[in-house]
Short mmCIF file of C-alpha atoms (C1' of nucleotides) in Angstrom, two decimals:
data_model
loop_
_atom_site.label_atom_id
_atom_site.label_comp_id
_atom_site.label_asym_id
_atom_site.label_seq_id
_atom_site.Cartn_x
_atom_site.Cartn_y
_atom_site.Cartn_z
CA MET A 1 -24.54 -16.50 -19.96
CA THR A 2 -23.41 -18.25 -23.14
CA THR A 3 -24.74 -18.06 -26.67
CA ARG A 4 -26.22 -21.05 -28.42
CA ASP A 5 -22.89 -22.07 -29.95
CA GLY A 6 -21.13 -22.08 -26.56
CA ARG A 7 -19.09 -18.91 -26.89
CA LEU A 8 -19.00 -16.49 -24.02
CA ALA A 9 -21.67 -13.85 -24.18
CA ARG A 10 -20.57 -10.29 -24.82
CA GLY A 11 -21.08 -9.31 -21.21
CA ASP A 12 -18.81 -12.05 -19.88
CA ARG A 13 -16.05 -11.16 -22.33
CA THR A 14 -16.27 -7.52 -21.26
CA ARG A 15 -16.18 -8.48 -17.59
CA THR A 16 -12.98 -10.46 -18.05
CA ARG A 17 -11.35 -7.65 -20.04
CA VAL A 18 -12.28 -5.16 -17.34
CA LEU A 19 -10.95 -7.27 -14.53
CA ASP A 20 -7.65 -7.96 -16.28
CA ALA A 21 -7.12 -4.23 -16.67
CA ALA A 22 -8.25 -3.64 -13.08
CA VAL A 23 -5.66 -6.10 -11.75
CA VAL A 24 -2.87 -4.25 -13.52
CA LEU A 25 -4.08 -0.83 -12.43
CA ALA A 26 -4.75 -1.93 -8.84
CA THR A 27 -1.32 -3.52 -8.62
CA ARG A 28 0.22 -0.20 -9.51
CA ASN A 29 -2.09 2.24 -7.71
CA GLY A 30 -3.64 0.14 -5.00
CA LEU A 31 -7.19 -1.13 -4.66
CA ASP A 32 -8.28 2.14 -3.12
CA GLY A 33 -6.41 4.16 -5.69
CA LEU A 34 -8.13 2.23 -8.44
CA SER A 35 -10.06 4.80 -10.42
CA LEU A 36 -13.13 3.68 -12.33
CA GLY A 37 -12.42 6.36 -14.89
CA GLN A 38 -8.96 4.93 -15.53
CA VAL A 39 -10.36 1.43 -15.88
CA ALA A 40 -12.92 2.67 -18.37
CA ASP A 41 -10.38 4.69 -20.33
CA ALA A 42 -8.02 1.73 -20.53
CA LEU A 43 -10.73 -0.23 -22.35
CA THR A 44 -12.16 2.75 -24.24
CA ILE A 45 -15.54 2.27 -22.67
CA SER A 46 -17.51 4.64 -20.50
CA LYS A 47 -17.32 4.80 -16.75
CA SER A 48 -21.01 4.17 -16.28
CA ALA A 49 -20.82 0.95 -18.30
CA LEU A 50 -19.00 -0.58 -15.34
CA PHE A 51 -22.09 -0.22 -13.21
CA ALA A 52 -23.99 -2.46 -15.61
CA HIS A 53 -21.71 -5.34 -14.42
CA TRP A 54 -21.02 -4.47 -10.77
CA ARG A 55 -23.27 -2.62 -8.41
CA SER A 56 -20.52 -0.60 -6.74
CA LYS A 57 -16.80 -0.01 -6.72
CA GLU A 58 -16.37 -2.41 -3.83
CA GLU A 59 -17.96 -5.22 -5.83
CA LEU A 60 -15.56 -4.55 -8.66
CA GLN A 61 -12.65 -4.51 -6.19
CA LEU A 62 -13.71 -7.89 -4.82
CA ALA A 63 -14.08 -9.27 -8.35
CA THR A 64 -10.60 -7.92 -9.12
CA ILE A 65 -9.22 -9.84 -6.16
CA GLU A 66 -10.79 -13.04 -7.45
CA ARG A 67 -9.34 -12.44 -10.91
CA ALA A 68 -5.87 -11.92 -9.42
CA ARG A 69 -6.31 -15.11 -7.48
CA GLU A 70 -7.15 -16.99 -10.66
CA GLN A 71 -3.95 -15.72 -12.26
CA TRP A 72 -2.03 -16.74 -9.15
CA LEU A 73 -3.50 -20.23 -9.26
CA GLU A 74 -2.77 -20.64 -12.95
CA GLN A 75 0.73 -19.29 -13.00
CA VAL A 76 2.17 -20.19 -9.60
CA ILE A 77 0.29 -22.96 -7.86
CA SER A 78 -0.73 -25.16 -10.78
CA PRO A 79 2.77 -25.38 -12.31
CA ALA A 80 4.25 -26.18 -8.92
CA LEU A 81 1.73 -28.93 -8.29
CA ARG A 82 2.84 -30.63 -11.47
CA GLU A 83 6.20 -31.32 -9.83
CA PRO A 84 6.79 -34.55 -7.90
CA ARG A 85 5.22 -34.39 -4.48
CA GLY A 86 7.14 -33.62 -1.33
CA LEU A 87 10.22 -31.45 -1.05
CA ARG A 88 10.58 -30.85 -4.78
CA ARG A 89 7.05 -29.57 -4.99
CA LEU A 90 7.74 -27.24 -2.06
CA TRP A 91 10.88 -25.94 -3.70
CA ALA A 92 9.10 -25.56 -7.03
CA LEU A 93 6.36 -23.52 -5.40
CA HIS A 94 8.93 -21.06 -4.09
CA ARG A 95 10.72 -20.86 -7.44
CA HIS A 96 7.53 -20.25 -9.34
CA ARG A 97 6.47 -17.60 -6.89
CA ILE A 98 9.73 -15.72 -7.27
CA ALA A 99 9.80 -16.20 -11.05
CA PHE A 100 6.25 -14.95 -11.31
CA TYR A 101 7.45 -11.44 -10.54
CA ALA A 102 10.97 -11.83 -11.91
CA ASP A 103 9.37 -12.34 -15.31
CA ARG A 104 7.21 -9.30 -14.65
CA VAL A 105 4.01 -11.04 -15.51
CA LEU A 106 2.14 -8.32 -13.70
CA PRO A 107 3.47 -4.87 -14.54
CA GLY A 108 3.89 -2.83 -11.37
CA GLY A 109 4.75 -5.54 -8.91
CA CYS A 110 2.86 -8.03 -6.82
CA PHE A 111 -0.88 -7.52 -6.61
CA PHE A 112 -1.32 -9.32 -3.30
CA GLY A 113 1.72 -7.82 -1.70
CA ASN A 114 0.57 -4.30 -2.44
CA VAL A 115 -3.07 -4.86 -1.61
CA GLN A 116 -2.49 -6.81 1.57
CA PHE A 117 -0.37 -4.03 2.98
CA GLU A 118 -2.96 -1.53 1.86
CA PHE A 119 -5.73 -3.25 3.82
CA ASN A 120 -3.81 -4.72 6.71
CA ALA A 121 -5.21 -2.20 9.19
CA ARG A 122 -8.74 -1.93 7.89
CA GLN A 123 -11.93 -3.88 8.30
CA GLY A 124 -14.60 -5.11 5.94
CA PRO A 125 -15.15 -7.71 3.24
CA ILE A 126 -11.97 -6.88 1.31
CA HIS A 127 -9.80 -7.34 4.40
CA ASP A 128 -11.57 -10.59 5.19
CA ARG A 129 -11.13 -11.98 1.69
CA LEU A 130 -7.43 -11.08 1.63
CA ALA A 131 -6.92 -12.69 5.01
CA ALA A 132 -8.61 -15.88 3.81
CA ILE A 133 -6.44 -15.99 0.69
CA LEU A 134 -3.28 -15.52 2.77
CA THR A 135 -4.40 -18.23 5.14
CA ASP A 136 -4.97 -20.62 2.25
CA TRP A 137 -1.55 -19.82 0.83
CA LEU A 138 0.21 -20.48 4.13
CA ALA A 139 -1.82 -23.64 4.64
CA LEU A 140 -0.72 -24.91 1.22
CA ILE A 141 2.96 -24.48 2.10
CA GLU A 142 2.37 -26.14 5.45
CA ARG A 143 0.67 -29.06 3.74
CA LEU A 144 3.51 -29.52 1.28
CA ALA A 145 6.02 -29.34 4.16
CA GLY A 146 4.02 -31.94 6.02
CA GLU A 147 4.12 -34.21 2.96
CA ALA A 148 7.85 -33.79 2.72
CA ILE A 149 8.23 -34.73 6.37
CA ALA A 150 6.00 -37.77 5.88
CA LEU A 151 8.13 -38.81 2.90
CA GLY A 152 11.24 -38.53 5.04
CA GLU A 153 12.69 -35.76 2.89
CA LEU A 154 12.57 -33.18 5.66
CA ARG A 155 13.76 -33.81 9.20
CA PRO A 156 10.89 -34.76 11.53
CA GLU A 157 11.63 -31.82 13.84
CA THR A 158 10.79 -29.39 11.02
CA ASP A 159 8.04 -26.94 11.94
CA PRO A 160 5.75 -26.63 8.88
CA ALA A 161 4.14 -23.41 10.11
CA LEU A 162 7.51 -21.78 10.68
CA LEU A 163 8.69 -22.87 7.26
CA ALA A 164 5.52 -21.45 5.68
CA TYR A 165 6.17 -18.16 7.45
CA GLU A 166 9.73 -18.02 6.16
CA ALA A 167 8.77 -18.84 2.61
CA GLU A 168 6.11 -16.17 2.57
CA ALA A 169 8.52 -13.64 4.11
CA LEU A 170 11.24 -14.28 1.51
CA GLY A 171 8.79 -13.91 -1.36
CA LEU A 172 7.24 -10.80 0.06
CA ALA A 173 10.59 -9.09 0.52
CA ALA A 174 11.67 -10.09 -2.98
CA VAL A 175 8.69 -8.37 -4.50
CA MET A 176 9.10 -5.23 -2.46
CA GLN A 177 12.84 -4.80 -2.74
CA SER A 178 13.01 -5.67 -6.41
CA ARG A 179 10.62 -2.88 -7.26
CA LEU A 180 12.12 -0.35 -4.91
CA LEU A 181 15.83 -1.13 -5.30
CA GLY A 182 15.96 -2.94 -8.62
CA PRO A 183 15.75 -6.69 -9.22
CA ASP A 184 19.47 -7.31 -9.58
CA ALA A 185 20.39 -9.30 -6.52
CA VAL A 186 17.01 -9.66 -4.91
CA TYR A 187 15.76 -12.74 -6.68
CA ASP A 188 19.06 -14.43 -6.16
CA HIS A 189 18.74 -13.74 -2.46
CA ALA A 190 15.19 -15.01 -2.30
CA LEU A 191 16.16 -18.27 -4.01
CA ARG A 192 19.43 -18.81 -2.12
CA SER A 193 17.85 -18.16 1.28
CA MET A 194 15.08 -20.68 0.70
CA ARG A 195 17.44 -23.22 -0.82
CA ASP A 196 19.80 -22.93 2.16
CA ARG A 197 16.90 -23.30 4.54
CA LEU A 198 15.47 -26.36 2.81
CA ARG A 199 18.85 -27.96 2.55
CA ALA A 200 19.49 -27.42 6.25
CA LEU A 201 16.17 -29.06 7.07
CA SER A 202 16.35 -31.86 4.51
CA THR A 203 17.69 -35.33 5.08
CA ASP A 204 19.33 -35.44 1.65
CA PRO A 205 20.94 -32.14 0.54
CA THR A 206 21.16 -33.28 -3.07
CA LEU A 207 17.39 -33.21 -3.44
CA ILE A 208 17.35 -29.44 -3.88
CA LYS A 209 20.57 -29.01 -5.79
CA GLU A 210 19.48 -30.85 -8.88
CA HIS A 211 16.37 -28.74 -9.19
CA GLU A 212 18.04 -25.39 -9.22
CA MET B 1 13.64 28.74 15.52
CA THR B 2 13.87 28.79 19.31
CA THR B 3 12.80 31.42 21.82
CA ARG B 4 15.29 33.25 23.98
CA ASP B 5 15.04 30.69 26.79
CA GLY B 6 15.66 27.78 24.41
CA ARG B 7 12.15 26.35 24.13
CA LEU B 8 10.83 25.36 20.77
CA ALA B 9 9.03 28.10 18.95
CA ARG B 10 5.30 27.70 18.52
CA GLY B 11 5.65 26.91 14.85
CA ASP B 12 8.03 24.06 15.48
CA ARG B 13 5.79 22.55 18.11
CA THR B 14 2.88 22.68 15.70
CA ARG B 15 4.93 21.11 12.94
CA THR B 16 5.88 18.19 15.15
CA ARG B 17 2.27 17.68 16.27
CA VAL B 18 1.11 17.69 12.67
CA LEU B 19 3.74 15.21 11.53
CA ASP B 20 3.06 12.84 14.40
CA ALA B 21 -0.59 12.75 13.39
CA ALA B 22 0.35 12.45 9.74
CA VAL B 23 2.52 9.39 10.45
CA VAL B 24 -0.39 7.65 12.14
CA LEU B 25 -2.87 8.53 9.41
CA ALA B 26 -0.48 7.69 6.58
CA THR B 27 0.33 4.38 8.20
CA ARG B 28 -3.35 3.48 8.13
CA ASN B 29 -4.46 5.06 4.84
CA GLY B 30 -1.25 5.28 2.87
CA LEU B 31 0.78 8.33 1.91
CA ASP B 32 -1.43 8.91 -1.09
CA GLY B 33 -4.59 8.36 0.89
CA LEU B 34 -3.42 10.89 3.45
CA SER B 35 -6.02 13.65 3.42
CA LEU B 36 -4.96 17.11 4.50
CA GLY B 37 -8.47 17.68 5.81
CA GLN B 38 -8.19 14.62 8.06
CA VAL B 39 -4.81 15.78 9.36
CA ALA B 40 -6.22 19.20 10.16
CA ASP B 41 -9.33 17.77 11.81
CA ALA B 42 -7.23 15.46 13.98
CA LEU B 43 -5.48 18.53 15.46
CA THR B 44 -8.51 20.84 15.40
CA ILE B 45 -6.73 23.27 13.15
CA SER B 46 -7.70 24.45 9.71
CA LYS B 47 -6.58 22.82 6.52
CA SER B 48 -5.09 26.00 5.18
CA ALA B 49 -2.85 26.33 8.21
CA LEU B 50 -0.90 23.38 6.88
CA PHE B 51 0.14 25.36 3.82
CA ALA B 52 1.81 27.90 6.11
CA HIS B 53 4.33 25.19 7.06
CA TRP B 54 4.62 23.18 3.81
CA ARG B 55 4.23 24.41 0.31
CA SER B 56 2.39 21.37 -1.03
CA LYS B 57 1.05 18.02 -0.05
CA GLU B 58 4.15 16.32 -1.38
CA GLU B 59 6.37 18.38 0.91
CA LEU B 60 4.27 17.33 3.88
CA GLN B 61 4.48 13.72 2.72
CA LEU B 62 8.26 13.93 2.57
CA ALA B 63 8.35 15.56 6.00
CA THR B 64 6.12 12.76 7.30
CA ILE B 65 8.65 10.23 6.03
CA GLU B 66 11.45 12.00 7.88
CA ARG B 67 9.39 12.06 11.06
CA ALA B 68 8.71 8.33 10.79
CA ARG B 69 12.43 7.81 10.25
CA GLU B 70 13.18 9.74 13.43
CA GLN B 71 10.81 7.49 15.38
CA TRP B 72 12.45 4.47 13.81
CA LEU B 73 15.88 5.70 14.80
CA GLU B 74 14.82 6.50 18.36
CA GLN B 75 12.86 3.37 19.06
CA VAL B 76 14.57 0.66 17.05
CA ILE B 77 18.10 1.55 16.03
CA SER B 78 19.31 3.54 19.04
CA PRO B 79 18.25 0.95 21.65
CA ALA B 80 19.87 -1.80 19.59
CA LEU B 81 23.12 0.12 19.30
CA ARG B 82 23.35 0.31 23.08
CA GLU B 83 23.83 -3.48 23.11
CA PRO B 84 27.35 -4.94 23.03
CA ARG B 85 28.74 -4.87 19.50
CA GLY B 86 28.69 -7.85 17.19
CA LEU B 87 26.21 -10.67 17.16
CA ARG B 88 24.29 -9.47 20.22
CA ARG B 89 23.76 -6.10 18.63
CA LEU B 90 22.51 -7.76 15.43
CA TRP B 91 20.11 -9.91 17.42
CA ALA B 92 18.95 -6.93 19.45
CA LEU B 93 18.21 -5.01 16.29
CA HIS B 94 15.86 -7.75 15.10
CA ARG B 95 14.16 -8.04 18.47
CA HIS B 96 13.57 -4.31 18.72
CA ARG B 97 12.24 -4.18 15.20
CA ILE B 98 9.70 -6.91 15.92
CA ALA B 99 8.81 -5.50 19.32
CA PHE B 100 8.31 -2.08 17.79
CA TYR B 101 5.14 -3.33 16.15
CA ALA B 102 4.30 -5.98 18.71
CA ASP B 103 3.88 -3.17 21.23
CA ARG B 104 1.80 -1.32 18.68
CA VAL B 105 3.75 1.85 18.96
CA LEU B 106 2.27 2.93 15.66
CA PRO B 107 -1.44 2.23 15.46
CA GLY B 108 -2.31 0.71 12.10
CA GLY B 109 0.86 -1.18 11.39
CA CYS B 110 4.26 -0.42 9.97
CA PHE B 111 4.65 2.94 8.30
CA PHE B 112 7.53 1.94 6.10
CA GLY B 113 6.09 -1.42 5.15
CA ASN B 114 2.83 0.14 3.97
CA VAL B 115 4.40 3.11 2.26
CA GLN B 116 7.18 1.20 0.54
CA PHE B 117 4.67 -1.14 -1.05
CA GLU B 118 2.55 1.83 -2.01
CA PHE B 119 5.39 3.46 -3.91
CA ASN B 120 7.35 0.47 -5.11
CA ALA B 121 6.19 0.89 -8.72
CA ARG B 122 6.25 4.67 -8.96
CA GLN B 123 8.83 7.30 -9.59
CA GLY B 124 9.68 10.62 -8.00
CA PRO B 125 11.22 12.05 -4.86
CA ILE B 126 9.16 9.95 -2.48
CA HIS B 127 10.17 6.73 -4.15
CA ASP B 128 13.82 7.85 -4.13
CA ARG B 129 13.77 8.74 -0.44
CA LEU B 130 12.15 5.43 0.51
CA ALA B 131 14.70 3.52 -1.53
CA ALA B 132 17.53 5.38 0.20
CA ILE B 133 16.09 4.64 3.62
CA LEU B 134 15.73 0.97 2.77
CA THR B 135 19.28 0.87 1.46
CA ASP B 136 20.55 2.43 4.68
CA TRP B 137 18.60 -0.09 6.72
CA LEU B 138 20.02 -3.06 4.82
CA ALA B 139 23.51 -1.56 4.97
CA LEU B 140 23.25 -1.26 8.74
CA ILE B 141 22.40 -4.94 9.12
CA GLU B 142 25.21 -5.84 6.74
CA ARG B 143 27.64 -3.73 8.77
CA LEU B 144 26.64 -5.40 12.04
CA ALA B 145 26.93 -8.81 10.42
CA GLY B 146 30.40 -7.87 9.17
CA GLU B 147 31.38 -6.85 12.70
CA ALA B 148 30.14 -10.15 14.07
CA ILE B 149 32.21 -11.98 11.47
CA ALA B 150 35.30 -9.92 12.31
CA LEU B 151 34.76 -10.69 15.98
CA GLY B 152 34.63 -14.41 15.18
CA GLU B 153 31.04 -14.73 16.39
CA LEU B 154 29.64 -15.57 12.96
CA ARG B 155 31.23 -18.11 10.65
CA PRO B 156 33.49 -16.47 8.04
CA GLU B 157 31.46 -17.92 5.16
CA THR B 158 28.39 -15.92 6.28
CA ASP B 159 27.03 -13.67 3.55
CA PRO B 160 26.14 -10.32 5.22
CA ALA B 161 23.95 -9.19 2.30
CA LEU B 162 21.98 -12.40 2.38
CA LEU B 163 21.54 -12.15 6.13
CA ALA B 164 20.31 -8.57 5.79
CA TYR B 165 17.79 -9.67 3.19
CA GLU B 166 16.50 -12.41 5.45
CA ALA B 167 16.19 -10.17 8.45
CA GLU B 168 14.28 -7.58 6.50
CA ALA B 169 12.02 -10.25 5.02
CA LEU B 170 11.15 -11.75 8.41
CA GLY B 171 10.31 -8.34 9.87
CA LEU B 172 8.27 -7.31 6.87
CA ALA B 173 6.19 -10.45 6.95
CA ALA B 174 5.66 -10.10 10.69
CA VAL B 175 4.12 -6.69 10.25
CA MET B 176 1.90 -7.71 7.38
CA GLN B 177 0.65 -11.00 8.76
CA SER B 178 0.10 -9.72 12.27
CA ARG B 179 -2.24 -7.03 11.02
CA LEU B 180 -4.03 -9.24 8.54
CA LEU B 181 -4.23 -12.48 10.49
CA GLY B 182 -3.77 -11.37 14.06
CA PRO B 183 -0.51 -11.13 16.01
CA ASP B 184 -0.81 -14.46 17.85
CA ALA B 185 1.91 -16.64 16.41
CA VAL B 186 3.50 -14.21 13.99
CA TYR B 187 5.93 -12.49 16.32
CA ASP B 188 6.99 -15.81 17.72
CA HIS B 189 7.72 -16.99 14.18
CA ALA B 190 9.69 -13.85 13.33
CA LEU B 191 11.85 -14.25 16.42
CA ARG B 192 12.35 -17.99 16.17
CA SER B 193 13.27 -17.87 12.49
CA MET B 194 15.96 -15.26 13.01
CA ARG B 195 17.25 -16.93 16.14
CA ASP B 196 17.58 -20.27 14.34
CA ARG B 197 19.33 -18.59 11.44
CA LEU B 198 21.80 -16.73 13.64
CA ARG B 199 22.52 -19.82 15.69
CA ALA B 200 23.17 -21.85 12.57
CA LEU B 201 25.65 -19.22 11.37
CA SER B 202 27.27 -18.50 14.74
CA THR B 203 30.39 -20.12 16.10
CA ASP B 204 28.96 -20.28 19.62
CA PRO B 205 25.21 -21.14 19.81
CA THR B 206 24.94 -19.93 23.41
CA LEU B 207 25.53 -16.35 22.35
CA ILE B 208 21.94 -15.96 21.25
CA LYS B 209 20.24 -18.10 23.83
CA GLU B 210 21.15 -15.93 26.78
CA HIS B 211 19.68 -12.88 25.12
CA GLU B 212 16.22 -14.24 24.44
"C1'" DA C 1 2.94 50.62 24.42
"C1'" DA C 2 3.65 50.22 19.42
"C1'" DT C 3 5.17 47.54 15.53
"C1'" DC C 4 6.23 43.66 12.89
"C1'" DT C 5 6.21 38.73 12.05
"C1'" DT C 6 4.34 34.34 12.60
"C1'" DT C 7 0.43 31.45 12.76
"C1'" DA C 8 -4.16 30.21 12.06
"C1'" DC C 9 -8.84 30.76 10.22
"C1'" DG C 10 -12.81 30.34 6.89
"C1'" DA C 11 -14.42 30.93 2.46
"C1'" DC C 12 -13.66 29.59 -2.05
"C1'" DC C 13 -11.64 27.75 -6.55
"C1'" DG C 14 -11.09 24.12 -10.17
"C1'" DG C 15 -10.86 19.38 -10.63
"C1'" DT C 16 -11.82 14.46 -9.85
"C1'" DC C 17 -14.23 10.98 -7.71
"C1'" DG C 18 -18.13 7.37 -7.40
"C1'" DT C 19 -22.78 7.04 -8.65
"C1'" DT C 20 -27.33 7.66 -11.00
"C1'" DC C 21 -30.27 8.53 -14.76
"C1'" DT C 22 -31.77 8.75 -19.50
"C1'" DT C 23 -30.93 7.71 -24.16
"C1'" DT C 24 -28.90 5.16 -27.91
"C1'" DT C 25 -26.62 1.18 -29.89
"C1'" DA C 26 -26.10 -3.50 -31.16
"C1'" DG C 27 -26.44 -8.37 -30.74
"C1'" DT C 28 -29.88 -12.22 -30.50
"C1'" DA C 29 -34.24 -14.77 -31.28
"C1'" DG C 30 -38.39 -15.70 -33.67
"C1'" DC D 1 -37.10 -8.36 -41.36
"C1'" DT D 2 -38.91 -7.23 -37.03
"C1'" DA D 3 -39.08 -7.24 -31.99
"C1'" DC D 4 -36.78 -7.75 -27.81
"C1'" DT D 5 -33.20 -7.14 -24.63
"C1'" DA D 6 -28.65 -6.63 -22.90
"C1'" DA D 7 -24.88 -3.37 -23.20
"C1'" DA D 8 -22.81 0.96 -23.65
"C1'" DA D 9 -22.82 6.07 -24.11
"C1'" DG D 10 -23.23 10.46 -22.27
"C1'" DA D 11 -24.66 13.92 -19.32
"C1'" DA D 12 -25.31 15.37 -14.64
"C1'" DC D 13 -25.28 14.89 -9.46
"C1'" DG D 14 -23.26 15.73 -4.91
"C1'" DA D 15 -19.22 14.97 -2.24
"C1'" DC D 16 -14.56 15.47 -1.49
"C1'" DC D 17 -9.97 16.62 -2.86
"C1'" DG D 18 -5.54 19.75 -2.88
"C1'" DG D 19 -4.58 24.39 -3.06
"C1'" DT D 20 -5.23 29.83 -2.81
"C1'" DC D 21 -6.49 34.09 -0.83
"C1'" DG D 22 -7.71 37.78 2.28
"C1'" DT D 23 -8.11 38.58 7.06
"C1'" DA D 24 -7.56 38.29 11.98
"C1'" DA D 25 -5.37 36.98 16.16
"C1'" DA D 26 -1.28 35.93 18.86
"C1'" DG D 27 3.81 36.49 20.09
"C1'" DA D 28 8.03 38.56 19.92
"C1'" DT D 29 10.90 42.77 19.36
"C1'" DT D 30 11.99 47.41 20.22
#
DNA sequence: AATCTTTACGACCGGTCGTTCTTTTAGTAG
DNA sequence: CTACTAAAAGAACGACCGGTCGTAAAGATT
C-alpha cells in the first residue's frame, strides 16, 4: 500500500490519523463509549468513510488497541530496554511507566487501565486481546526480575511473579488516583513504593538510589 | 416512609430492589452503559416507573453509587472494624476487601474499580462523589495505620499515606487481573504482598502470621 | 365505604447510534 | 490528457436511548 516513491498511500495515512484520534477518545470515553461520529468529526471526515477502512466498529476498536500498544511499546518498553540489563532495567521500566502518564502523553489517562476495567467482565475478541497484552506485560516484568536474580542483583528468594503483580498494581493505582484525586502525591507514592520494594529485595541497596 | 407497623413502605422496597439490580448492571456495563430499559426489564417493571423515584438518569446513577457504598460498608468495613484495633484491624480490612471479590459477591467485578476508571477523566457530580469516596477509603487506611503506629505495632518511620496507597493498589489490581486473567493466583498475590509489607513494617512479625 | 396519594404501566417523543447505499471527488498510471 | 480506481461525502435506514405524558391500579387514611 505504498506509492512508487515509497511514501505511505493516502489510505494508510488516514488510517493512522484515525487510530491516533481513536486512542485519545477511547481513553477518555471508553472503547464502548467510542462514537464513530466523534472520531469522524475530530478528523473532519464523514462517519461512513470509516467503513471504507474497517468493516465494523469492533474492527476499529481492535485496531485502536493495537495502535495504543504501539505507543506503549515506543514510549515505555523501548526506552526501558535501552537501560543496562537486570535490576536497573526493571526499575527503569517502572519509572517510564509512571512518567508516561505523569507527562500526560495521552490526554484523559491510561488507555489500557480504562479499557481493561471496561472489559474485565465481558467476553469476546476484545477481552481476549486485552488479556493477552496484560499477560505479555506481566511476563516482561517477570523476565526482567529473573534476569536480575540471575545477575545476583535481587535476592534468590525473590518471587518474580509476585514482583510483577506489585509493579502492575502500583502503576495501575497511580493512573487511577492521579486522575481522580489529582497527580500531586500519587506519582511520588508509586515511585517510592517500588523503590522501597526493590531495595528490600536487592542485594545492593545503592543500585536503585543512583538511578532515581 | 414507613407504615404504621414499622415495615418499609412499598416505594422504599422498590427503590432498594432497583438499586441492587443497578449496582450489578453498572458493575458489568459501567455507569454510563447502564440502560434504564435493562434495569426495568431485570425487575419486570416499566422503564417509566423509574422516573417516579428519580428525576433523571444521573440521579439514579448517584443513588446507585450510594447503594454500592452501603454494601461496601456492610461487607468490608464493618467486619474489619470488629477486629481488635491496630495492625490486626488493618490486616483484616485488606483481607475482607480481597475476599469481597474472591467470593464474587458482586457478579461482574468491582463496582468502584470499574466506575472510578470510567469517570477518572470527567467532571461533574459523579466524579466528585467518587473522589470523595476514594479519599475516605484512603483516609480510613491511614487512620488504622496511625493507630498501629501509636500502639507500637508498626515501626514509627512507617508512612501511613504510602501504606494506604499500596493497599489500595494491591486490591485494585486483584480485581482487575482476576476478572481479566482468571482468579487463580491473583488473590494469593494480593494477600501475600500486603502480608509481606506489613510484616516488614511491623515490630512483631508474628502479629500477622496468626491471623492468616 | 369513600377519598386521596403513591406507584406502575404503555405509548410516544426527539435524538443518537452503527451501518448501508449511492454518488462524487481526487490521486495515480498509462 | 484520459481512464481507472481508491477514498470520501452525504443521505437514509432501523434500532435503541433517555425522558415525558396520560391513565389505571393499588394502598393508606378517614
